[in-house]
Tab-separated table of C-alpha atoms in Angstrom:
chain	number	residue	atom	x	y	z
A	1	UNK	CA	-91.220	-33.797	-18.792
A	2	UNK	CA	-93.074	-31.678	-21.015
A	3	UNK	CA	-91.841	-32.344	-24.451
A	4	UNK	CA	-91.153	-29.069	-25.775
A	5	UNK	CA	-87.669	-27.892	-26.069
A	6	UNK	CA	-85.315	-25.580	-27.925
A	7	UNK	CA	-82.603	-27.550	-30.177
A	8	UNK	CA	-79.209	-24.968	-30.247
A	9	UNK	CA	-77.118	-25.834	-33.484
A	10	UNK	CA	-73.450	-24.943	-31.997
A	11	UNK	CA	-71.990	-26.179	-35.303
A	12	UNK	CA	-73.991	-23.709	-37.083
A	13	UNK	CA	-73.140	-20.925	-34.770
A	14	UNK	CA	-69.993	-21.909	-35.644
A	15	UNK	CA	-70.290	-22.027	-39.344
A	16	UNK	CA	-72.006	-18.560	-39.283
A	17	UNK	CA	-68.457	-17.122	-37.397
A	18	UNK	CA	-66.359	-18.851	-39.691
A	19	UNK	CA	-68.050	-16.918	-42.622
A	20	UNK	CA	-68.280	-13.523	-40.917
A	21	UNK	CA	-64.494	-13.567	-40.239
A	22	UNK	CA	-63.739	-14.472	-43.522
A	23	UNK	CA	-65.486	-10.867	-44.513
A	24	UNK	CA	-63.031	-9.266	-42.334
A	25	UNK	CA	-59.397	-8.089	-43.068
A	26	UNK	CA	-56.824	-10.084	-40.926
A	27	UNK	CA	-56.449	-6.399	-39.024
A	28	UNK	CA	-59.915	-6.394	-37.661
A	29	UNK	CA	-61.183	-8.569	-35.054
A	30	UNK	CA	-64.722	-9.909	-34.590
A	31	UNK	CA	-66.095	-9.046	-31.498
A	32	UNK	CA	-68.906	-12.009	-30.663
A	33	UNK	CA	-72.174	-9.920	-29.076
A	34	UNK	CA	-73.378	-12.831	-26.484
A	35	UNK	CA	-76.066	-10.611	-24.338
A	36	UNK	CA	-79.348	-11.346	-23.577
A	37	UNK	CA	-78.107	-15.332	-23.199
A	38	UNK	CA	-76.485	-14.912	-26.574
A	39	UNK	CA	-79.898	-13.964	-28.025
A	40	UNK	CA	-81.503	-16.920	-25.870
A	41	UNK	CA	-79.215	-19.340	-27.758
A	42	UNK	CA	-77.230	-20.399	-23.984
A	43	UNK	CA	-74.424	-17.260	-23.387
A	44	UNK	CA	-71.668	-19.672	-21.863
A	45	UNK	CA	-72.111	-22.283	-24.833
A	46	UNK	CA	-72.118	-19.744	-27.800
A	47	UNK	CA	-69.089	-17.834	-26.482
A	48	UNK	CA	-67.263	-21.063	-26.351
A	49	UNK	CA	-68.080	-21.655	-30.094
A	50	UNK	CA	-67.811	-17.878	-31.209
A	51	UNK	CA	-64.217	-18.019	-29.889
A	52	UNK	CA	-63.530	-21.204	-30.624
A	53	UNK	CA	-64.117	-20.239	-34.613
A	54	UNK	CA	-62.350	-16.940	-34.730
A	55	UNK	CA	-64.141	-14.458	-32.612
A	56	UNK	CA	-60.898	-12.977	-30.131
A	57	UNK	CA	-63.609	-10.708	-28.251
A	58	UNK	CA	-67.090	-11.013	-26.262
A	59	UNK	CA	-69.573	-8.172	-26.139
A	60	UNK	CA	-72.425	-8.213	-23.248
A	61	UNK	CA	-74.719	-5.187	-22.113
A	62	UNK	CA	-74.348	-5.547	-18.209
A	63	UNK	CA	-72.063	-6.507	-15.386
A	64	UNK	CA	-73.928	-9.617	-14.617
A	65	UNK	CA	-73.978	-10.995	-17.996
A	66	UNK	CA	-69.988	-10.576	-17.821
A	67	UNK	CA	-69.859	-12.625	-14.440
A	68	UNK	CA	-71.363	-15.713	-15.554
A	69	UNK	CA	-68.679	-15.732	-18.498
A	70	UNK	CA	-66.226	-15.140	-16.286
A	71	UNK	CA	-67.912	-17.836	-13.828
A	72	UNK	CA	-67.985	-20.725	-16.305
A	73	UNK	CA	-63.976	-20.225	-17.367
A	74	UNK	CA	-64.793	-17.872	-20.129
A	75	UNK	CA	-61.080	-15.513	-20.119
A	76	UNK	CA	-61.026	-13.949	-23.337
A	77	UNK	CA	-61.693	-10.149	-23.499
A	78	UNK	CA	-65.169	-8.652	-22.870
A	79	UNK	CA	-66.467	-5.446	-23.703
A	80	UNK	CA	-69.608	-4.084	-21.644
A	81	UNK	CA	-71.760	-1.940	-24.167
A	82	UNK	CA	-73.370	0.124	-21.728
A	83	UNK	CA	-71.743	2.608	-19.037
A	84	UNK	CA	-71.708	0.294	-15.445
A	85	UNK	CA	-72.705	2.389	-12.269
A	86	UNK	CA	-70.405	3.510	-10.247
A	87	UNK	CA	-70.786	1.169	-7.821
A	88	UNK	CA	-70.375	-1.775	-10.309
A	89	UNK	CA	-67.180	-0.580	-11.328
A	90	UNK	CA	-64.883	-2.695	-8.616
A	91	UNK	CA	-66.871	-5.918	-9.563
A	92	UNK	CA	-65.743	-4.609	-13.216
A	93	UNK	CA	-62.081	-4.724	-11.914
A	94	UNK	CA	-62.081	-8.203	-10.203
A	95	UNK	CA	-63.603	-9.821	-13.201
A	96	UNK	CA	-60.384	-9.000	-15.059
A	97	UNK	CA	-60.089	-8.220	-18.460
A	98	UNK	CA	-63.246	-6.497	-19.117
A	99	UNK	CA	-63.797	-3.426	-20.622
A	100	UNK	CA	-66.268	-1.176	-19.600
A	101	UNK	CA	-68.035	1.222	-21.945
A	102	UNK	CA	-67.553	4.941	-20.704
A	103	UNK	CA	-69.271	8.197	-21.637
A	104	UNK	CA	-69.438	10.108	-18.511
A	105	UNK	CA	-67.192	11.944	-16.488
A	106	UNK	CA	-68.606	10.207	-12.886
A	107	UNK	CA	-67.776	6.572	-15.128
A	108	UNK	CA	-64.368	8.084	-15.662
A	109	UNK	CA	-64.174	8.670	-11.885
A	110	UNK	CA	-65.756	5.549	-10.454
A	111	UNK	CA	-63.526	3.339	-12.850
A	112	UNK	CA	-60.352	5.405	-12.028
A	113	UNK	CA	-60.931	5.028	-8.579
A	114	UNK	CA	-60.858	0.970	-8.526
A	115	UNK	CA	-58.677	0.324	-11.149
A	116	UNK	CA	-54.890	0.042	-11.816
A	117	UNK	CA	-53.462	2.483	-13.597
A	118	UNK	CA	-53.389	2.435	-17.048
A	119	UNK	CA	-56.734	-0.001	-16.998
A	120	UNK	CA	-58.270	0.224	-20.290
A	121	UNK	CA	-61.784	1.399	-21.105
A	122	UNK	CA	-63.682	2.208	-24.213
A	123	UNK	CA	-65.326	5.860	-24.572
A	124	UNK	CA	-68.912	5.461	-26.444
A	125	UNK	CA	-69.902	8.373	-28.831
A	126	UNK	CA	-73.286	9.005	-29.902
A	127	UNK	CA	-73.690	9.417	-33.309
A	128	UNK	CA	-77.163	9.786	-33.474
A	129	UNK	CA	-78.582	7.018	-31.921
A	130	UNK	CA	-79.263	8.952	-29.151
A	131	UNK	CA	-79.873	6.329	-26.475
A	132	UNK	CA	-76.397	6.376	-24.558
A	133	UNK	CA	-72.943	8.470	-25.146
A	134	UNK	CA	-71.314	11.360	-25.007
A	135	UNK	CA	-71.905	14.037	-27.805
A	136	UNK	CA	-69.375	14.710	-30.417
A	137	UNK	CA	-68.166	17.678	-29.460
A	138	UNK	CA	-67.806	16.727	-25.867
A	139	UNK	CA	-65.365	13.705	-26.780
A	140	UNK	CA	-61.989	15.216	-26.747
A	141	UNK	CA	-62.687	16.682	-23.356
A	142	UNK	CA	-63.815	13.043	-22.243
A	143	UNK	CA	-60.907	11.678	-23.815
A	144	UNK	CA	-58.487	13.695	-22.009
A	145	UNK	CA	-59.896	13.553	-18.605
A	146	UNK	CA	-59.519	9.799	-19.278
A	147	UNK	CA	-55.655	10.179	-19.711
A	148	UNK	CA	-55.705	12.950	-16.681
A	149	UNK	CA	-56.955	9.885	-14.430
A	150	UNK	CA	-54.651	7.865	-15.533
A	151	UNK	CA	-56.691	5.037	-17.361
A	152	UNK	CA	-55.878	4.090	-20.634
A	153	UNK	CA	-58.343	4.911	-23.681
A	154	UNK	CA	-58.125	1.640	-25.602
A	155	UNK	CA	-61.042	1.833	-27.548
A	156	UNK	CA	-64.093	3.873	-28.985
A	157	UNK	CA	-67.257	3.008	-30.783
A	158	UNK	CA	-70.517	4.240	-31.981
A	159	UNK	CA	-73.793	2.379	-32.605
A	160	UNK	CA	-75.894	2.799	-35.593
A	161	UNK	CA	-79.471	3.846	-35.563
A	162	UNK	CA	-80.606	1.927	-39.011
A	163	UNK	CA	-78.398	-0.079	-40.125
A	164	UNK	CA	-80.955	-2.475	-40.810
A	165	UNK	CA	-82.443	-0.134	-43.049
A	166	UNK	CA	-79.114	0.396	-45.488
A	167	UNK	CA	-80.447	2.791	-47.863
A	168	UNK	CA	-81.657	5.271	-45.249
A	169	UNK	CA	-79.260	8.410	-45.504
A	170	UNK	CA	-78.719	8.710	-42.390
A	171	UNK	CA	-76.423	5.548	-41.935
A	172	UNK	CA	-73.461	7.643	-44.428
A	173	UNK	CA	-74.328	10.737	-41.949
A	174	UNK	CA	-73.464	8.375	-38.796
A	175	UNK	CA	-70.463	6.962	-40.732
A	176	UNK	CA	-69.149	10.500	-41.524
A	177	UNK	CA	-69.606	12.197	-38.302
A	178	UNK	CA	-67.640	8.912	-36.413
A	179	UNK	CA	-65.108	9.354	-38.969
A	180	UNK	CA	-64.871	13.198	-38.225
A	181	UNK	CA	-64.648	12.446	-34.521
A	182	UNK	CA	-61.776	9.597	-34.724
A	183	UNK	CA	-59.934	12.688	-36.702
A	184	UNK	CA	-60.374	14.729	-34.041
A	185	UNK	CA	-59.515	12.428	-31.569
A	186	UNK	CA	-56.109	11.784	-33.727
A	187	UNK	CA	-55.599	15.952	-33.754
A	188	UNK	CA	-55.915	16.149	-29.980
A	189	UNK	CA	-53.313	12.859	-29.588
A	190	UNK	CA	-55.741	10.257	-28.774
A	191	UNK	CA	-55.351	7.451	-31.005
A	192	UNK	CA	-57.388	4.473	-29.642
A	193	UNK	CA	-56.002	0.620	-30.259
A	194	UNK	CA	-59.884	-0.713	-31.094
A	195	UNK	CA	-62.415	1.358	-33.038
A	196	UNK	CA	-65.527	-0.120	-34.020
A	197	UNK	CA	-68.665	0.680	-35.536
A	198	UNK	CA	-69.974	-2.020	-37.321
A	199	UNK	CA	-73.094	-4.101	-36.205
A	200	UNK	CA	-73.996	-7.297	-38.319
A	201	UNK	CA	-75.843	-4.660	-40.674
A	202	UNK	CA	-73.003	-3.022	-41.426
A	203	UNK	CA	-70.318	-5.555	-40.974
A	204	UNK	CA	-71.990	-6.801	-44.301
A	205	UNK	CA	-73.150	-3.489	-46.691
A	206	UNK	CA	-70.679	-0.956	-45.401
A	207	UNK	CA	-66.911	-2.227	-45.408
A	208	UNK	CA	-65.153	1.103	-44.759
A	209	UNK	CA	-66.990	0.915	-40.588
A	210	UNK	CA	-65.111	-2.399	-40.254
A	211	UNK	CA	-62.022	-0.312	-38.525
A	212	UNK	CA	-60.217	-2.359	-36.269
A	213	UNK	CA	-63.085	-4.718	-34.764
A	214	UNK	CA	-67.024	-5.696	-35.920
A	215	UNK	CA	-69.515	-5.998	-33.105
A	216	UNK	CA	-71.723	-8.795	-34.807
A	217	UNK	CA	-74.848	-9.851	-32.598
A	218	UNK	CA	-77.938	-11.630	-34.916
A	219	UNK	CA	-75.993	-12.344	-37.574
A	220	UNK	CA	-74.005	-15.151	-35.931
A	221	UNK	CA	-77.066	-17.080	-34.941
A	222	UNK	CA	-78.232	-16.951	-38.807
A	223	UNK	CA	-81.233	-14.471	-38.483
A	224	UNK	CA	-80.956	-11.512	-40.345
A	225	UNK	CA	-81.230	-7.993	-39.122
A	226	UNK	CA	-83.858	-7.065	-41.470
A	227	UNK	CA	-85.449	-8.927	-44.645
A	228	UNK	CA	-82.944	-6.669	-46.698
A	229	UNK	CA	-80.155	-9.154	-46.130
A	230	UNK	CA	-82.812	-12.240	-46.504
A	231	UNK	CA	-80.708	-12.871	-50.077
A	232	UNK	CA	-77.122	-12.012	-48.618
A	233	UNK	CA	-77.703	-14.416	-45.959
A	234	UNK	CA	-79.014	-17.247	-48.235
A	235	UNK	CA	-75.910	-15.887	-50.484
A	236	UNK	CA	-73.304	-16.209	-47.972
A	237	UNK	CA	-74.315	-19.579	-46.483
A	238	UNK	CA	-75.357	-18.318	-43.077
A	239	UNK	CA	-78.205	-20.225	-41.288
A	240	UNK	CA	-80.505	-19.806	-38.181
A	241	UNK	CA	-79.301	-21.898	-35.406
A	242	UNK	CA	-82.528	-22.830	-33.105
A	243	UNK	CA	-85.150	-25.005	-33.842
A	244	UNK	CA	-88.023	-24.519	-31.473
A	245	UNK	CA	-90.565	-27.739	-31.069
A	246	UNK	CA	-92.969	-29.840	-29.445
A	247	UNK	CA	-95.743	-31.846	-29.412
A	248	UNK	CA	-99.542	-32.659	-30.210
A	249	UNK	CA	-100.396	-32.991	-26.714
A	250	UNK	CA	-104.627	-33.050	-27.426
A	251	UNK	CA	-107.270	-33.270	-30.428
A	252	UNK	CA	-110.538	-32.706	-30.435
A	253	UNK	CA	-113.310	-31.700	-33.025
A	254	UNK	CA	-115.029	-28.215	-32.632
A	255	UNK	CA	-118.413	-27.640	-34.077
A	256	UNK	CA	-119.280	-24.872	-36.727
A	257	UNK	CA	-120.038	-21.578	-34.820
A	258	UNK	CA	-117.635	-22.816	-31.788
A	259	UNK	CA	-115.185	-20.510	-30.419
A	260	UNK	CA	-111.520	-21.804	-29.241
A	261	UNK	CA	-109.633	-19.858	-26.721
A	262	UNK	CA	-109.697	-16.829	-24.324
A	263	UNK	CA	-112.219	-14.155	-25.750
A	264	UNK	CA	-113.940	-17.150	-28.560
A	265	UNK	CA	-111.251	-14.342	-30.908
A	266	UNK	CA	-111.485	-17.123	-33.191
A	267	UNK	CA	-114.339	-19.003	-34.770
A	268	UNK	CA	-114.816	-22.387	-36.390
A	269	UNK	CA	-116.635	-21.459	-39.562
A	270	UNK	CA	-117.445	-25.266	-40.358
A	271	UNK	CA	-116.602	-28.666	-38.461
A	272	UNK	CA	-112.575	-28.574	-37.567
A	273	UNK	CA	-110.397	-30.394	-36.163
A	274	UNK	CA	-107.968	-28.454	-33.782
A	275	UNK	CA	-105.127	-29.606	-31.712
A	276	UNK	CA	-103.136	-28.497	-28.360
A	277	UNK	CA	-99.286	-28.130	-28.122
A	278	UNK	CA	-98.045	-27.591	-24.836
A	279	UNK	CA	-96.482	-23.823	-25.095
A	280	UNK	CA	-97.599	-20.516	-25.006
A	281	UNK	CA	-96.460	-16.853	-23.690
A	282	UNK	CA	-94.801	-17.739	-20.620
A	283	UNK	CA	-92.195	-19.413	-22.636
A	284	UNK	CA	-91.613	-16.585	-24.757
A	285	UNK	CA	-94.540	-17.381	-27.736
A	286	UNK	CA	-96.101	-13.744	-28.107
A	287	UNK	CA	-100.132	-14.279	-27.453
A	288	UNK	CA	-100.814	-12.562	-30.746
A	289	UNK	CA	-98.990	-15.146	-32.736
A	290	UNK	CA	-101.974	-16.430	-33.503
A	291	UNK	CA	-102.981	-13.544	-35.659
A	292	UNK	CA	-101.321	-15.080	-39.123
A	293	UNK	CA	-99.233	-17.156	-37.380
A	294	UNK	CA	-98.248	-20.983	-38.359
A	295	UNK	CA	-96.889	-24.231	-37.283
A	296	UNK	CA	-95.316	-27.490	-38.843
A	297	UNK	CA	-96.740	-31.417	-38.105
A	298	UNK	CA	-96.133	-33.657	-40.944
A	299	UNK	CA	-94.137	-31.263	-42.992
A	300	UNK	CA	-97.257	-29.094	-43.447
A	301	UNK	CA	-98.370	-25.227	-42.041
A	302	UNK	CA	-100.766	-25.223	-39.904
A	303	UNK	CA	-102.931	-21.813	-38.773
A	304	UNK	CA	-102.588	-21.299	-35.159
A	305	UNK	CA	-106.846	-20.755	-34.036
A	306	UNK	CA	-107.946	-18.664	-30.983
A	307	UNK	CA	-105.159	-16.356	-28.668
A	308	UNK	CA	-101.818	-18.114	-27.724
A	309	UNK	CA	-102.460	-19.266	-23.438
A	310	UNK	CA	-99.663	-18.637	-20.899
A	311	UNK	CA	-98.957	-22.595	-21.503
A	312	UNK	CA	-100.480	-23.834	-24.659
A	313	UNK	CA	-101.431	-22.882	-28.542
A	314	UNK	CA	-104.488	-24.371	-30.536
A	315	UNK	CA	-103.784	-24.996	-34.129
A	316	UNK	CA	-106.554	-26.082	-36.887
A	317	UNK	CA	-105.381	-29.641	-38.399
A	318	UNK	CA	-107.179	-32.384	-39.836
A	319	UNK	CA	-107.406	-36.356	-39.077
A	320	UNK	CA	-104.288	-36.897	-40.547
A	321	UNK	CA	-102.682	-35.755	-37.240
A	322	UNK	CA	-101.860	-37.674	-33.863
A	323	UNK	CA	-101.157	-37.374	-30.342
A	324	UNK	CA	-97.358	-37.140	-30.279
A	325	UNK	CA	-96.958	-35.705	-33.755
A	326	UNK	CA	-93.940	-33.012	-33.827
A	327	UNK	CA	-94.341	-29.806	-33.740
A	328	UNK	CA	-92.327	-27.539	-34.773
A	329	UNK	CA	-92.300	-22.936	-34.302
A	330	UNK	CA	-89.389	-22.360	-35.444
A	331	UNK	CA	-86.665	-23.930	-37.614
A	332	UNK	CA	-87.198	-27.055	-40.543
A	333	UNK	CA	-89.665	-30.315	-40.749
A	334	UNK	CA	-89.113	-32.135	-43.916
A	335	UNK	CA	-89.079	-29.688	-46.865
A	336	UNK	CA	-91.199	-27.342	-45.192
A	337	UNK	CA	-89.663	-24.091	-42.896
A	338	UNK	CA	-90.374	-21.370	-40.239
A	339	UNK	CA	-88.070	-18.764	-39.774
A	340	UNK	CA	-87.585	-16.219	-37.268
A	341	UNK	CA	-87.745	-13.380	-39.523
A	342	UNK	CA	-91.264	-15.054	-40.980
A	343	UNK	CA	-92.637	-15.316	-37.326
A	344	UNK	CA	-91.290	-11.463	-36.617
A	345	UNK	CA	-93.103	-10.053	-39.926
A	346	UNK	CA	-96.556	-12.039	-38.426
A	347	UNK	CA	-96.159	-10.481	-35.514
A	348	UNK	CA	-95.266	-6.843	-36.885
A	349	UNK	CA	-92.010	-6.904	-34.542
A	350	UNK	CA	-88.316	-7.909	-35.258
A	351	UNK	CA	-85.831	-11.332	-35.113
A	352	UNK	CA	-84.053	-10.189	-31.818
A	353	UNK	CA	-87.369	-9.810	-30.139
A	354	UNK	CA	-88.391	-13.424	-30.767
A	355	UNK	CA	-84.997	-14.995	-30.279
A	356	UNK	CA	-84.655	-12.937	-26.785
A	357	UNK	CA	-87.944	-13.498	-25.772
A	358	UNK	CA	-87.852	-17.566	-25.621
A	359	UNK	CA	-88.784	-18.193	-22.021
A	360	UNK	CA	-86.178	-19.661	-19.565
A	361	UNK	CA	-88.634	-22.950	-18.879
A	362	UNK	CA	-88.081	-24.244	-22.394
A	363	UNK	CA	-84.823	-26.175	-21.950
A	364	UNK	CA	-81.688	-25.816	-24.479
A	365	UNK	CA	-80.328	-28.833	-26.189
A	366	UNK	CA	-77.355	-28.403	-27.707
């Protein structure tokens, strides 16, 4: 077996719940985002520590992702952040006790159609982020053509656009306009159960979105949305909750004037000692890492040299370093660290793309 893996901290992920619910009135619930394989952290295995540790609901962003919760024994409620197709909608129904996200009139239908009456669903209003959900001033109409076909409007939410990004004005223009809408919602007789606005961004800067529920994704696995909350994570206590590794697997000595890698992009510029560690894009480690990019053996940073292969990385090292020496990408090795928001800022890109991109092949330890 190759002997790279990814190490999942469930007592972290657990830690990091513990202190977002403590943020939270007892009136709002924390809804536990667990798409995309709960950020590649293992879906199944986070949402039984998320709700385990005071999360009451799951969040997912397709039908599929749903299933397998419902699959492994998973019961609690589960929201589904994007509108299904129509044709999804009965597998919606037989899952049981998930909520679909609705913001058209043929999602109204198809839902209706399938499901019991009085089967709740949560209406999605764009606010500006202008991806999916129906306008503001189409709402009320939505809203009562969801009481005409007899389903029952529990819920509805907005997503921000940059919350990560807190002093941007256009987060209090988002917060205003979903407060003008749940007033006109109120004025037409639609009062929802669950409203909820709040990402991890704003489940920490902005306490008036926290409503009735929080929809926190990266902040439960301890990586920050942006390096704006780098000192309110620190502050709080909350901690990343992978460590990515492997090992030395080959070491050679290049010559001065030497290239290493596809394309010779890098150089040896004197005598160097380099060594190979069995992972590379297809498991998810971007090929321009390399470009500024670092690991850990011994404790110590070490540049990665020449483009990251489809199944290995070259870093520079010196004699010091042996066959079978850890590695580590990601995550602590003695006093020294990697984190994902470090490896995001290399790579001119964000936390949730590294975390979501770790390939299926590396195996989860938990």
């Amino acid at each position: 077996m190759r002997p790279t893996w990814a190490e999942i901290n469930l007592e972290t992920i657990s830690k990091n719940t513990s202190i977002f619910c403590d943020l939270l009135d007892d009136s709002v619930a924390l809804c536990a985002v667990v798409k995309a394989d709960g950020y590649g952290h293992g879906a199944v295995e986070v949402a039984r520590e998320v709700l385990a540790s005071g999360a009451t609901w799951l969040a997912v962003a397709f039908v599929e992702e749903a299933a397998v919760l419902r699959r492994e024994g998973i019961e609690d409620p589960i929201l589904i952040l994007s509108e299904p197709r129509p044709n999804e909608m009965e597998e919606v129904v037989k899952l049981g006790g998930v909520r679909p996200a609705i913001y058209t009139r043929a999602g109204v239908e198809a839902f209706s159609s399938v499901a019991e009456e009085g089967a709740p669903v949560h209406l999605k209003v764009d606010t500006g982020m202008h991806r999916v959900g129906v306008r503001p001033n189409e709402i009320i109409d939505l809203a009562d053509y969801v009481v005409e076909l007899g389903i029952q409007l529990e819920g509805v939410f907005t997503h921000f656009a940059l919350a990560s990004t807190p002093k941007d004005p256009f987060n209090m223009s988002q917060i205003k306009l979903f407060d003008r809408v749940l007033e006109e919602l109120s004025e037409a007789g639609h009062t929802p159960e669950i409203v909820h606005q709040a990402n991890t961004a704003a489940t920490l800067e902005w306490p008036e979105t926290h409503h009735s529920m929080v929809r926190v994704g990266i902040g439960l696995y301890g990586t920050e949305p942006s390096k704006f909350f780098s000192e309110r994570f620190k502050e709080l206590g909350l901690k990343p909750a992978v460590w990515l590794r492997s090992e030395v697997s080959y070491l050679q000595t290049v010559e001065s004037g030497e290239g290493v890698g596809y394309g010779h992009r890098w150089r040896a510029n004197k005598n160097t000692r380099i060594a190979t560690i069995p992972i590379g894009y297809a498991d998810g480690i971007f090929r321009g890492w390399w470009d500024g990019g670092e690991v850990l053996i011994g404790g110590a940073h070490w540049p990665i040299r020449g483009v990251v292969t489809m199944d290995s990385l070259i870093a520079e090292v010196d004699d010091s370093i042996k066959v079978g020496d850890e590695v580590v990408l990601l995550g602590s090795q003695e006093d020294s660290f990697l984190a994902v928001s470090d490896v995001a800022e290399v790579l001119g890109t964000i936390g949730y793309e590294i975390l979501t991109s770790l390939g299926a092949r590396i195996p989860r330890r938990y």
